[in-house]
Amino acid sequence: MPDVAVTTVSGAWALVAALLVGVFAVAAASFDGALAARSAGGGARAGARMPLAETARLMRQRRRTTVAADGPLWRTGGGGLLVVALLMVVVVPLGSWTLADLAVGIVWFNAMDVVVWAVVWLAGWGANSAYSLVGGYRFLAQALAYELPLMFALTAPAVAARSLRVADVVAAQHGLWFAVWMPVAFAVYCLSVVAFSVWGPFAPAAGSDIGGGVLAETSGVDRLLLLAGRYALLAAGAAFAVPLFLGGGAGPLLPAPVWVLVKTLLLLAAFVALRRRLPALRPDRFVEAGWLVLLPAVLLQVLVVSVIVVARS
Amino acid sequence: MGLSGRLAAYAVSGAHVLVVEVPGWWETRAAVERALTARGWRTALSPADADVIVVCGDPGEQLSAVVDRVWEQLPGPRARATALHTDEVGAALDETALALRDDQHQRRDAGDRAREPAGGADRGDMDHGDMDHGDMEMAPGGIPLASGGEDRDGLEMDVLHVPLGPVLPHWPAGLVLRCSLQGDVVTEAQVEVLGPAAPSPALSAPADERRAARRCDGAARLLAIAGWDDAAAAARRTRDVLLDGGDRDDAARQLDRLASRVTRSLTLRWMLRGLGCVDGAAVAARGLPESARGDVHDRLVAMLRQSRADLRGEATADEDRAAATRAALPTLVRGLDVAAARLIVASFDPDTVGVRREAVRA
Amino acid sequence: MFRVDSMARATYALAVSFVAVGAALLIVDLHYVGIITVLMMVMEMAIMAVYMIMFMGMNPALMPMDMVHDKRRAIGAAVVAFVVLAGGALLVPWPSRRGAPSGDTTAALGEAIMGSKMLVMMTISPVMVATIIAGIVLAAPRGRYDRLGDDLGRRPADDPQPGGVGR
């Protein structure tokens, strides 16, 4: 299915994309701060200023290190989350503009979310601290549970569009958005975005029961990078859901790029609000559910989608 | 105000505070938490996260030593305060805010500190004397490598000795659980309580509301460890209403709402079911209170139910089984991972007041 | 040849070399294979971290390791090999390309490698997965009878730590 997807020049436009991710990350942090302040009984407006206060505090805070910490690995883990989030949005089309029109855009996204496995574990290992290491291994346990369902959830739109190219997937949603007739794939995708961002119900890797887990020994700029990376991953995941399940830039009145941003923002708000509703899902209980419930459900979903595609052609 | 001044103002407006509670001063700690919410400050999760340490109460020798060690781990800029009585909390926090803004003082403090972490010296193991054994110098950074042991599946795994120490978020005051961890599974544990220098003065609020508030606090801590910050915040709000001497009916309504929210949550039940099960025989054998029967979810519901009953004036004659509860902890957490261990300890919420020195191993 | 200070660094240095392989594949227009290589290898390194570092421990592997026997000669040999190979890559007159690659390079590669045996290859992989899982089940120290009792009737199962689905 031929589609117009103009590859814009990298360099200048990559900076714009990075800026957009940054803005969304700050918006998510702000929203989370407001919700937290409201649930604690304080004022939502004071809570919404949390990103500013936290950034100022962390920029002013000194960095620290531990005995025999593995410096290069630790700092790679710390800064890696932001880098991965930026690499993820490289394939998200804003209307008809995209930074990289890969023929295998969906696989690129999948590869990037697997790099998050390595990054979070490195952040846990590098600190040479028991709690930090426990956090890193908790993340790997959780990742083993959601990764295979995620891979199949990403396969479903590819099967329906008969292509791994993101622009083709957008074009195939002219009639009906994929989120409507592949709800299981969409739900699993959303769950996986929250999971690889170490957020909300999937935050045991950074949990308060182990003193912040992966965040336990970081301070100053390193901590800021990790925290910002989590929000950036949420934003990137929400952004990628738009072309994949929510019809890309389709919508009345407003131009396509604006619709992409609006849909990303709405999905991101939903992800952030999820933290308030659910307790933490511990990996030792979630692993069984991931393999025995989610994986068969997604496989069935892919089967249904394949049957429909074959029947339609 | 220059740029750095403005940065400092914003930074201090969102300071993170590490609250150290000495056994017997839990109301001061509750007051500190309440003051933090009112100012838009937050509780720190670890020393690396903290700008301020507030010690609630009068720590004994060992606990003081722990607090000093933790103070060493705070990155700058940092400040320290002690609060003995609920009234002192506001002033103490104001002082720390001023100290954080004081650039001169912070620079001097930073200049006085070491640049490299102090080797294996603060590990408490006795090995740092004999590091000069020629053949086996396996001690990167001065800390000897972990030795191995058999784990629950029969594999050989390294054993780490990790104290779930007195300064940990949502942890009973002064309690130390010295664990031997393999991976993150607790193979052995030992309980100790680090007490205050002198027993705390008797507190004033009416007994019913204070007991109900204490149970609310316990429930809030368990919910926080279970990862449900929203419900934990609701429980803390109810606790604050009760400690303040506020409207009893309002507090009762809030408790009912919280209890229904907790029982309706299927995810919470899924996560907490089957953990730390204690049946009737075990309760009798170990001398645990009746309310401890069941698993973590049952104990959470029992905490909320008892809190509600206290408000209604049905004082449950629950004698002090704190010592038996503390003694039972090592056996209850053995063979489980750190997350489960923390949930179990929080569900029992052992009281640590009035202990001189005590160590139980399993 | 690389010399690293610990098992974790060795694992991730290996990951970097695999990513370089993936990048090389991307350069020859095998986009799908290249990206999949990166994906699989990073995932494998992360899992290696679980098995080789967490379970195996291996104290010597967490210390600075030096696996080179004759340092000077080894370094010499490595440098010479690098110079020869790099010089060859840059200076050898490569022949010019005859013909053009087909539209779908991945499909062409698949055909070239597996050809008429494509169906056999596709059947083998689930069989391999099943074999691996069967091997683990056979090797596990606790079987069904330990968990569920002699008559396989005990519910809930007697596990050191209960799983999430209540099996």
PDB file of N, CA and C in Angstrom, chain A residues 36 38-41 50 52-54 56-57 60-62 64-68 130-131 134 138 208-212 216-219 223 275-282 284-286 289, chain B residues 7-8 10-11 13-14 16 37 45-46 48-51 73 75-77 100 103 117 119 141 162-164 168-169 184 224-226 228-230 233 237 267 270-271 273 275 339 342-343:
ATOM      1  N   ALA A  36      -0.786  13.463  42.800  1.00  0.00           N
ATOM      2  CA  ALA A  36      -0.249  13.055  44.102  1.00  0.00           C
ATOM      3  C   ALA A  36      -0.631  14.076  45.168  1.00  0.00           C
ATOM      4  N   ARG A  38      -3.108  16.105  45.189  1.00  0.00           N
ATOM      5  CA  ARG A  38      -4.544  16.074  45.457  1.00  0.00           C
ATOM      6  C   ARG A  38      -4.900  14.898  46.352  1.00  0.00           C
ATOM      7  N   SER A  39      -4.284  13.738  46.128  1.00  0.00           N
ATOM      8  CA  SER A  39      -4.637  12.585  46.955  1.00  0.00           C
ATOM      9  C   SER A  39      -4.106  12.742  48.366  1.00  0.00           C
ATOM     10  N   ALA A  40      -3.013  13.537  48.529  1.00  0.00           N
ATOM     11  CA  ALA A  40      -2.501  13.743  49.883  1.00  0.00           C
ATOM     12  C   ALA A  40      -3.233  14.845  50.600  1.00  0.00           C
ATOM     13  N   GLY A  41      -4.140  15.517  49.916  1.00  0.00           N
ATOM     14  CA  GLY A  41      -4.920  16.553  50.582  1.00  0.00           C
ATOM     15  C   GLY A  41      -4.371  17.947  50.395  1.00  0.00           C
ATOM     16  N   MET A  50       5.788  20.337  40.624  1.00  0.00           N
ATOM     17  CA  MET A  50       6.784  19.359  41.069  1.00  0.00           C
ATOM     18  C   MET A  50       7.972  19.202  40.122  1.00  0.00           C
ATOM     19  N   LEU A  52       9.462  21.281  38.210  1.00  0.00           N
ATOM     20  CA  LEU A  52      10.378  22.407  38.349  1.00  0.00           C
ATOM     21  C   LEU A  52      11.174  22.294  39.642  1.00  0.00           C
ATOM     22  N   ALA A  53      10.462  22.048  40.730  1.00  0.00           N
ATOM     23  CA  ALA A  53      11.134  21.951  42.021  1.00  0.00           C
ATOM     24  C   ALA A  53      12.125  20.799  42.040  1.00  0.00           C
ATOM     25  N   GLU A  54      11.691  19.659  41.477  1.00  0.00           N
ATOM     26  CA  GLU A  54      12.557  18.473  41.510  1.00  0.00           C
ATOM     27  C   GLU A  54      13.793  18.687  40.642  1.00  0.00           C
ATOM     28  N   ALA A  56      15.204  21.557  39.899  1.00  0.00           N
ATOM     29  CA  ALA A  56      16.073  22.512  40.584  1.00  0.00           C
ATOM     30  C   ALA A  56      16.810  21.825  41.724  1.00  0.00           C
ATOM     31  N   ARG A  57      16.088  21.009  42.472  1.00  0.00           N
ATOM     32  CA  ARG A  57      16.701  20.325  43.608  1.00  0.00           C
ATOM     33  C   ARG A  57      17.793  19.389  43.147  1.00  0.00           C
ATOM     34  N   ARG A  60      20.902  21.053  41.864  1.00  0.00           N
ATOM     35  CA  ARG A  60      21.695  21.653  42.927  1.00  0.00           C
ATOM     36  C   ARG A  60      22.387  20.578  43.761  1.00  0.00           C
ATOM     37  N   GLN A  61      21.865  19.355  43.724  1.00  0.00           N
ATOM     38  CA  GLN A  61      22.382  18.289  44.575  1.00  0.00           C
ATOM     39  C   GLN A  61      23.674  17.747  44.009  1.00  0.00           C
ATOM     40  N   ARG A  62      24.570  17.336  44.879  1.00  0.00           N
ATOM     41  CA  ARG A  62      25.833  16.815  44.393  1.00  0.00           C
ATOM     42  C   ARG A  62      25.650  15.379  43.948  1.00  0.00           C
ATOM     43  N   ARG A  64      26.898  11.431  43.720  1.00  0.00           N
ATOM     44  CA  ARG A  64      27.605  10.616  44.700  1.00  0.00           C
ATOM     45  C   ARG A  64      27.967   9.298  44.065  1.00  0.00           C
ATOM     46  N   THR A  65      28.844   8.575  44.735  1.00  0.00           N
ATOM     47  CA  THR A  65      29.226   7.274  44.238  1.00  0.00           C
ATOM     48  C   THR A  65      29.355   6.322  45.413  1.00  0.00           C
ATOM     49  N   THR A  66      29.420   5.044  45.126  1.00  0.00           N
ATOM     50  CA  THR A  66      29.553   4.058  46.195  1.00  0.00           C
ATOM     51  C   THR A  66      30.904   3.361  46.044  1.00  0.00           C
ATOM     52  N   VAL A  67      31.228   2.517  47.006  1.00  0.00           N
ATOM     53  CA  VAL A  67      32.490   1.800  46.958  1.00  0.00           C
ATOM     54  C   VAL A  67      32.476   0.821  45.800  1.00  0.00           C
ATOM     55  N   ALA A  68      33.521   0.829  44.996  1.00  0.00           N
ATOM     56  CA  ALA A  68      33.669  -0.116  43.879  1.00  0.00           C
ATOM     57  C   ALA A  68      32.456  -0.110  42.951  1.00  0.00           C
ATOM     58  N   ALA A 130      23.022  -3.602  47.429  1.00  0.00           N
ATOM     59  CA  ALA A 130      22.085  -4.735  47.440  1.00  0.00           C
ATOM     60  C   ALA A 130      20.708  -4.332  46.933  1.00  0.00           C
ATOM     61  N   TYR A 131      20.202  -3.208  47.437  1.00  0.00           N
ATOM     62  CA  TYR A 131      18.838  -2.804  47.047  1.00  0.00           C
ATOM     63  C   TYR A 131      18.769  -2.486  45.563  1.00  0.00           C
ATOM     64  N   VAL A 134      18.723  -5.686  43.583  1.00  0.00           N
ATOM     65  CA  VAL A 134      17.413  -6.335  43.673  1.00  0.00           C
ATOM     66  C   VAL A 134      16.447  -5.655  42.716  1.00  0.00           C
ATOM     67  N   ARG A 138      14.500  -7.393  39.652  1.00  0.00           N
ATOM     68  CA  ARG A 138      13.031  -7.355  39.596  1.00  0.00           C
ATOM     69  C   ARG A 138      12.569  -6.908  38.217  1.00  0.00           C
ATOM     70  N   SER A 208       9.442   1.628  46.761  1.00  0.00           N
ATOM     71  CA  SER A 208       9.839   2.209  48.035  1.00  0.00           C
ATOM     72  C   SER A 208      10.184   1.121  49.047  1.00  0.00           C
ATOM     73  N   ASP A 209       9.779  -0.129  48.796  1.00  0.00           N
ATOM     74  CA  ASP A 209      10.122  -1.152  49.785  1.00  0.00           C
ATOM     75  C   ASP A 209      11.597  -1.507  49.749  1.00  0.00           C
ATOM     76  N   ILE A 210      12.290  -1.196  48.652  1.00  0.00           N
ATOM     77  CA  ILE A 210      13.732  -1.385  48.649  1.00  0.00           C
ATOM     78  C   ILE A 210      14.422  -0.040  48.489  1.00  0.00           C
ATOM     79  N   GLY A 211      13.922   0.959  49.149  1.00  0.00           N
ATOM     80  CA  GLY A 211      14.578   2.261  49.178  1.00  0.00           C
ATOM     81  C   GLY A 211      14.728   2.910  47.817  1.00  0.00           C
ATOM     82  N   GLY A 212      13.806   2.614  46.892  1.00  0.00           N
ATOM     83  CA  GLY A 212      13.906   3.226  45.573  1.00  0.00           C
ATOM     84  C   GLY A 212      14.551   2.311  44.547  1.00  0.00           C
ATOM     85  N   ALA A 216      18.086   3.845  44.170  1.00  0.00           N
ATOM     86  CA  ALA A 216      18.463   3.960  45.580  1.00  0.00           C
ATOM     87  C   ALA A 216      19.756   4.722  45.828  1.00  0.00           C
ATOM     88  N   GLU A 217      20.763   4.522  44.962  1.00  0.00           N
ATOM     89  CA  GLU A 217      22.047   5.140  45.270  1.00  0.00           C
ATOM     90  C   GLU A 217      22.366   6.317  44.369  1.00  0.00           C
ATOM     91  N   THR A 218      21.419   6.718  43.534  1.00  0.00           N
ATOM     92  CA  THR A 218      21.712   7.809  42.609  1.00  0.00           C
ATOM     93  C   THR A 218      21.284   9.127  43.230  1.00  0.00           C
ATOM     94  N   SER A 219      22.013  10.200  42.850  1.00  0.00           N
ATOM     95  CA  SER A 219      21.605  11.515  43.310  1.00  0.00           C
ATOM     96  C   SER A 219      22.008  12.523  42.248  1.00  0.00           C
ATOM     97  N   ARG A 223      20.255  10.993  39.033  1.00  0.00           N
ATOM     98  CA  ARG A 223      18.887  10.693  39.419  1.00  0.00           C
ATOM     99  C   ARG A 223      17.902  11.387  38.492  1.00  0.00           C
ATOM    100  N   ARG A 275      -1.278   5.032  37.778  1.00  0.00           N
ATOM    101  CA  ARG A 275      -0.517   4.818  39.000  1.00  0.00           C
ATOM    102  C   ARG A 275      -1.370   4.972  40.248  1.00  0.00           C
ATOM    103  N   ARG A 276      -2.392   5.818  40.155  1.00  0.00           N
ATOM    104  CA  ARG A 276      -3.216   6.087  41.334  1.00  0.00           C
ATOM    105  C   ARG A 276      -4.191   4.964  41.624  1.00  0.00           C
ATOM    106  N   ARG A 277      -4.526   4.198  40.577  1.00  0.00           N
ATOM    107  CA  ARG A 277      -5.636   3.260  40.746  1.00  0.00           C
ATOM    108  C   ARG A 277      -5.208   1.905  41.261  1.00  0.00           C
ATOM    109  N   LEU A 278      -3.967   1.503  40.955  1.00  0.00           N
ATOM    110  CA  LEU A 278      -3.597   0.116  41.202  1.00  0.00           C
ATOM    111  C   LEU A 278      -2.401   0.004  42.132  1.00  0.00           C
ATOM    112  N   PRO A 279      -2.379  -1.036  42.984  1.00  0.00           N
ATOM    113  CA  PRO A 279      -1.165  -1.306  43.751  1.00  0.00           C
ATOM    114  C   PRO A 279      -0.097  -1.915  42.853  1.00  0.00           C
ATOM    115  N   ALA A 280       1.091  -2.074  43.386  1.00  0.00           N
ATOM    116  CA  ALA A 280       2.192  -2.602  42.588  1.00  0.00           C
ATOM    117  C   ALA A 280       1.967  -4.080  42.293  1.00  0.00           C
ATOM    118  N   LEU A 281       2.263  -4.483  41.060  1.00  0.00           N
ATOM    119  CA  LEU A 281       2.152  -5.892  40.689  1.00  0.00           C
ATOM    120  C   LEU A 281       3.538  -6.492  40.814  1.00  0.00           C
ATOM    121  N   ARG A 282       3.718  -7.346  41.821  1.00  0.00           N
ATOM    122  CA  ARG A 282       5.053  -7.868  42.056  1.00  0.00           C
ATOM    123  C   ARG A 282       5.418  -8.874  40.979  1.00  0.00           C
ATOM    124  N   ASP A 284       7.030 -11.690  40.987  1.00  0.00           N
ATOM    125  CA  ASP A 284       6.882 -13.121  41.224  1.00  0.00           C
ATOM    126  C   ASP A 284       5.455 -13.594  41.018  1.00  0.00           C
ATOM    127  N   ARG A 285       4.482 -12.714  41.154  1.00  0.00           N
ATOM    128  CA  ARG A 285       3.095 -13.116  40.888  1.00  0.00           C
ATOM    129  C   ARG A 285       2.715 -12.798  39.458  1.00  0.00           C
ATOM    130  N   PHE A 286       3.294 -11.761  38.908  1.00  0.00           N
ATOM    131  CA  PHE A 286       2.872 -11.339  37.592  1.00  0.00           C
ATOM    132  C   PHE A 286       3.409 -12.259  36.502  1.00  0.00           C
ATOM    133  N   ALA A 289       1.032 -14.884  35.456  1.00  0.00           N
ATOM    134  CA  ALA A 289      -0.104 -14.313  34.734  1.00  0.00           C
ATOM    135  C   ALA A 289       0.301 -13.917  33.324  1.00  0.00           C
TER     136      ALA A 289
ATOM    137  N   LEU B   7      17.218  29.403  41.897  1.00  0.00           N
ATOM    138  CA  LEU B   7      17.325  27.946  41.817  1.00  0.00           C
ATOM    139  C   LEU B   7      17.221  27.339  43.206  1.00  0.00           C
ATOM    140  N   ALA B   8      17.933  27.972  44.153  1.00  0.00           N
ATOM    141  CA  ALA B   8      17.902  27.454  45.519  1.00  0.00           C
ATOM    142  C   ALA B   8      16.486  27.529  46.081  1.00  0.00           C
ATOM    143  N   TYR B  10      13.610  27.393  44.453  1.00  0.00           N
ATOM    144  CA  TYR B  10      12.804  26.321  43.872  1.00  0.00           C
ATOM    145  C   TYR B  10      13.209  24.978  44.450  1.00  0.00           C
ATOM    146  N   ALA B  11      14.530  24.794  44.599  1.00  0.00           N
ATOM    147  CA  ALA B  11      15.026  23.514  45.102  1.00  0.00           C
ATOM    148  C   ALA B  11      14.483  23.240  46.499  1.00  0.00           C
ATOM    149  N   SER B  13      11.864  24.451  47.803  1.00  0.00           N
ATOM    150  CA  SER B  13      10.403  24.336  47.850  1.00  0.00           C
ATOM    151  C   SER B  13       9.957  22.894  47.653  1.00  0.00           C
ATOM    152  N   GLY B  14      10.868  22.025  47.189  1.00  0.00           N
ATOM    153  CA  GLY B  14      10.487  20.629  46.988  1.00  0.00           C
ATOM    154  C   GLY B  14      11.459  19.689  47.666  1.00  0.00           C
ATOM    155  N   HIS B  16      13.379  16.918  49.907  1.00  0.00           N
ATOM    156  CA  HIS B  16      13.053  15.549  50.321  1.00  0.00           C
ATOM    157  C   HIS B  16      13.643  15.306  51.690  1.00  0.00           C
ATOM    158  N   THR B  37       3.671  17.293  53.967  1.00  0.00           N
ATOM    159  CA  THR B  37       2.626  17.427  52.952  1.00  0.00           C
ATOM    160  C   THR B  37       2.155  18.863  52.845  1.00  0.00           C
ATOM    161  N   LEU B  45      13.184   8.422  49.873  1.00  0.00           N
ATOM    162  CA  LEU B  45      13.175   6.972  49.870  1.00  0.00           C
ATOM    163  C   LEU B  45      14.486   6.371  50.347  1.00  0.00           C
ATOM    164  N   SER B  46      15.565   7.132  50.223  1.00  0.00           N
ATOM    165  CA  SER B  46      16.870   6.594  50.616  1.00  0.00           C
ATOM    166  C   SER B  46      17.760   7.782  50.942  1.00  0.00           C
ATOM    167  N   ALA B  48      20.372   8.755  49.541  1.00  0.00           N
ATOM    168  CA  ALA B  48      20.797   9.460  48.332  1.00  0.00           C
ATOM    169  C   ALA B  48      19.726  10.431  47.854  1.00  0.00           C
ATOM    170  N   ASP B  49      18.498  10.178  48.219  1.00  0.00           N
ATOM    171  CA  ASP B  49      17.380  10.978  47.752  1.00  0.00           C
ATOM    172  C   ASP B  49      17.140  12.167  48.666  1.00  0.00           C
ATOM    173  N   ALA B  50      17.816  12.205  49.826  1.00  0.00           N
ATOM    174  CA  ALA B  50      17.389  13.131  50.876  1.00  0.00           C
ATOM    175  C   ALA B  50      18.222  14.410  50.885  1.00  0.00           C
ATOM    176  N   ASP B  51      17.564  15.498  51.276  1.00  0.00           N
ATOM    177  CA  ASP B  51      18.279  16.733  51.549  1.00  0.00           C
ATOM    178  C   ASP B  51      18.367  16.983  53.043  1.00  0.00           C
ATOM    179  N   GLN B  73      25.971   9.734  54.325  1.00  0.00           N
ATOM    180  CA  GLN B  73      25.637   9.309  52.970  1.00  0.00           C
ATOM    181  C   GLN B  73      24.806  10.317  52.208  1.00  0.00           C
ATOM    182  N   PRO B  75      24.136  13.279  49.981  1.00  0.00           N
ATOM    183  CA  PRO B  75      24.917  14.178  49.144  1.00  0.00           C
ATOM    184  C   PRO B  75      24.576  15.600  49.565  1.00  0.00           C
ATOM    185  N   GLY B  76      25.403  16.597  49.256  1.00  0.00           N
ATOM    186  CA  GLY B  76      25.010  17.943  49.644  1.00  0.00           C
ATOM    187  C   GLY B  76      23.972  18.473  48.685  1.00  0.00           C
ATOM    188  N   PRO B  77      23.375  19.605  48.912  1.00  0.00           N
ATOM    189  CA  PRO B  77      23.309  20.327  50.182  1.00  0.00           C
ATOM    190  C   PRO B  77      22.389  19.617  51.166  1.00  0.00           C
ATOM    191  N   LEU B 100      19.462  24.956  54.199  1.00  0.00           N
ATOM    192  CA  LEU B 100      19.629  24.537  52.806  1.00  0.00           C
ATOM    193  C   LEU B 100      19.879  25.729  51.902  1.00  0.00           C
ATOM    194  N   ASP B 103      24.158  29.210  51.188  1.00  0.00           N
ATOM    195  CA  ASP B 103      25.203  28.690  50.308  1.00  0.00           C
ATOM    196  C   ASP B 103      26.552  28.595  50.976  1.00  0.00           C
ATOM    197  N   PRO B 117      34.538   7.310  48.508  1.00  0.00           N
ATOM    198  CA  PRO B 117      33.791   6.610  49.555  1.00  0.00           C
ATOM    199  C   PRO B 117      34.754   5.864  50.475  1.00  0.00           C
ATOM    200  N   GLY B 119      36.216   3.062  52.066  1.00  0.00           N
ATOM    201  CA  GLY B 119      36.324   1.626  51.790  1.00  0.00           C
ATOM    202  C   GLY B 119      35.360   0.685  52.463  1.00  0.00           C
ATOM    203  N   GLY B 141      37.857  -2.964  46.332  1.00  0.00           N
ATOM    204  CA  GLY B 141      37.349  -1.848  47.122  1.00  0.00           C
ATOM    205  C   GLY B 141      37.395  -2.103  48.605  1.00  0.00           C
ATOM    206  N   VAL B 162      22.597  -8.475  54.599  1.00  0.00           N
ATOM    207  CA  VAL B 162      21.989  -7.163  54.445  1.00  0.00           C
ATOM    208  C   VAL B 162      21.089  -6.907  55.641  1.00  0.00           C
ATOM    209  N   PRO B 163      21.368  -5.863  56.407  1.00  0.00           N
ATOM    210  CA  PRO B 163      20.413  -5.536  57.467  1.00  0.00           C
ATOM    211  C   PRO B 163      19.278  -4.719  56.907  1.00  0.00           C
ATOM    212  N   LEU B 164      18.027  -5.202  57.087  1.00  0.00           N
ATOM    213  CA  LEU B 164      16.894  -4.324  56.766  1.00  0.00           C
ATOM    214  C   LEU B 164      16.821  -3.390  57.956  1.00  0.00           C
ATOM    215  N   LEU B 168      14.664   3.024  57.004  1.00  0.00           N
ATOM    216  CA  LEU B 168      14.135   2.477  55.756  1.00  0.00           C
ATOM    217  C   LEU B 168      12.721   3.029  55.643  1.00  0.00           C
ATOM    218  N   PRO B 169      12.277   3.382  54.426  1.00  0.00           N
ATOM    219  CA  PRO B 169      10.933   3.954  54.350  1.00  0.00           C
ATOM    220  C   PRO B 169       9.866   2.953  54.776  1.00  0.00           C
ATOM    221  N   ASP B 184      17.480 -12.375  46.082  1.00  0.00           N
ATOM    222  CA  ASP B 184      16.766 -11.526  47.015  1.00  0.00           C
ATOM    223  C   ASP B 184      15.914 -12.353  47.968  1.00  0.00           C
ATOM    224  N   ALA B 224       1.517   1.562  51.478  1.00  0.00           N
ATOM    225  CA  ALA B 224       2.624   2.202  50.759  1.00  0.00           C
ATOM    226  C   ALA B 224       3.604   1.162  50.251  1.00  0.00           C
ATOM    227  N   ILE B 225       3.892   0.152  51.081  1.00  0.00           N
ATOM    228  CA  ILE B 225       4.807  -0.894  50.621  1.00  0.00           C
ATOM    229  C   ILE B 225       4.176  -1.724  49.535  1.00  0.00           C
ATOM    230  N   ALA B 226       2.862  -1.896  49.585  1.00  0.00           N
ATOM    231  CA  ALA B 226       2.189  -2.644  48.518  1.00  0.00           C
ATOM    232  C   ALA B 226       2.120  -1.831  47.245  1.00  0.00           C
ATOM    233  N   TRP B 228       0.545   1.100  46.662  1.00  0.00           N
ATOM    234  CA  TRP B 228      -0.671   1.849  46.361  1.00  0.00           C
ATOM    235  C   TRP B 228      -0.615   3.168  47.116  1.00  0.00           C
ATOM    236  N   ASP B 229       0.053   4.168  46.497  1.00  0.00           N
ATOM    237  CA  ASP B 229       0.300   5.427  47.196  1.00  0.00           C
ATOM    238  C   ASP B 229      -0.979   6.176  47.502  1.00  0.00           C
ATOM    239  N   ASP B 230      -1.959   6.040  46.616  1.00  0.00           N
ATOM    240  CA  ASP B 230      -3.205   6.774  46.802  1.00  0.00           C
ATOM    241  C   ASP B 230      -3.931   6.334  48.074  1.00  0.00           C
ATOM    242  N   ALA B 233      -2.067   7.412  51.129  1.00  0.00           N
ATOM    243  CA  ALA B 233      -2.274   8.818  51.446  1.00  0.00           C
ATOM    244  C   ALA B 233      -3.626   9.023  52.121  1.00  0.00           C
ATOM    245  N   ARG B 237      -4.275  10.593  55.814  1.00  0.00           N
ATOM    246  CA  ARG B 237      -5.170  11.730  56.063  1.00  0.00           C
ATOM    247  C   ARG B 237      -6.080  11.426  57.242  1.00  0.00           C
ATOM    248  N   THR B 267      -6.908  -6.490  42.552  1.00  0.00           N
ATOM    249  CA  THR B 267      -5.466  -6.558  42.352  1.00  0.00           C
ATOM    250  C   THR B 267      -4.748  -6.654  43.677  1.00  0.00           C
ATOM    251  N   TRP B 270      -5.081 -10.100  44.964  1.00  0.00           N
ATOM    252  CA  TRP B 270      -4.218 -11.008  44.186  1.00  0.00           C
ATOM    253  C   TRP B 270      -2.770 -10.919  44.674  1.00  0.00           C
ATOM    254  N   MET B 271      -2.320  -9.706  44.947  1.00  0.00           N
ATOM    255  CA  MET B 271      -0.939  -9.528  45.341  1.00  0.00           C
ATOM    256  C   MET B 271      -0.672  -9.963  46.779  1.00  0.00           C
ATOM    257  N   ARG B 273      -2.617 -12.124  48.781  1.00  0.00           N
ATOM    258  CA  ARG B 273      -3.147 -13.422  49.237  1.00  0.00           C
ATOM    259  C   ARG B 273      -2.050 -14.451  49.387  1.00  0.00           C
ATOM    260  N   LEU B 275       0.343 -14.784  51.430  1.00  0.00           N
ATOM    261  CA  LEU B 275       1.651 -14.391  51.934  1.00  0.00           C
ATOM    262  C   LEU B 275       1.642 -14.436  53.449  1.00  0.00           C
ATOM    263  N   ALA B 339      10.597  -8.486  48.992  1.00  0.00           N
ATOM    264  CA  ALA B 339       9.293  -7.822  48.875  1.00  0.00           C
ATOM    265  C   ALA B 339       8.267  -8.474  49.793  1.00  0.00           C
ATOM    266  N   ARG B 342       9.019  -7.733  53.459  1.00  0.00           N
ATOM    267  CA  ARG B 342       8.624  -6.409  53.890  1.00  0.00           C
ATOM    268  C   ARG B 342       7.120  -6.314  54.082  1.00  0.00           C
ATOM    269  N   LEU B 343       6.376  -6.957  53.203  1.00  0.00           N
ATOM    270  CA  LEU B 343       4.925  -6.932  53.352  1.00  0.00           C
ATOM    271  C   LEU B 343       4.515  -7.632  54.642  1.00  0.00           C
TER     272      LEU B 343
END
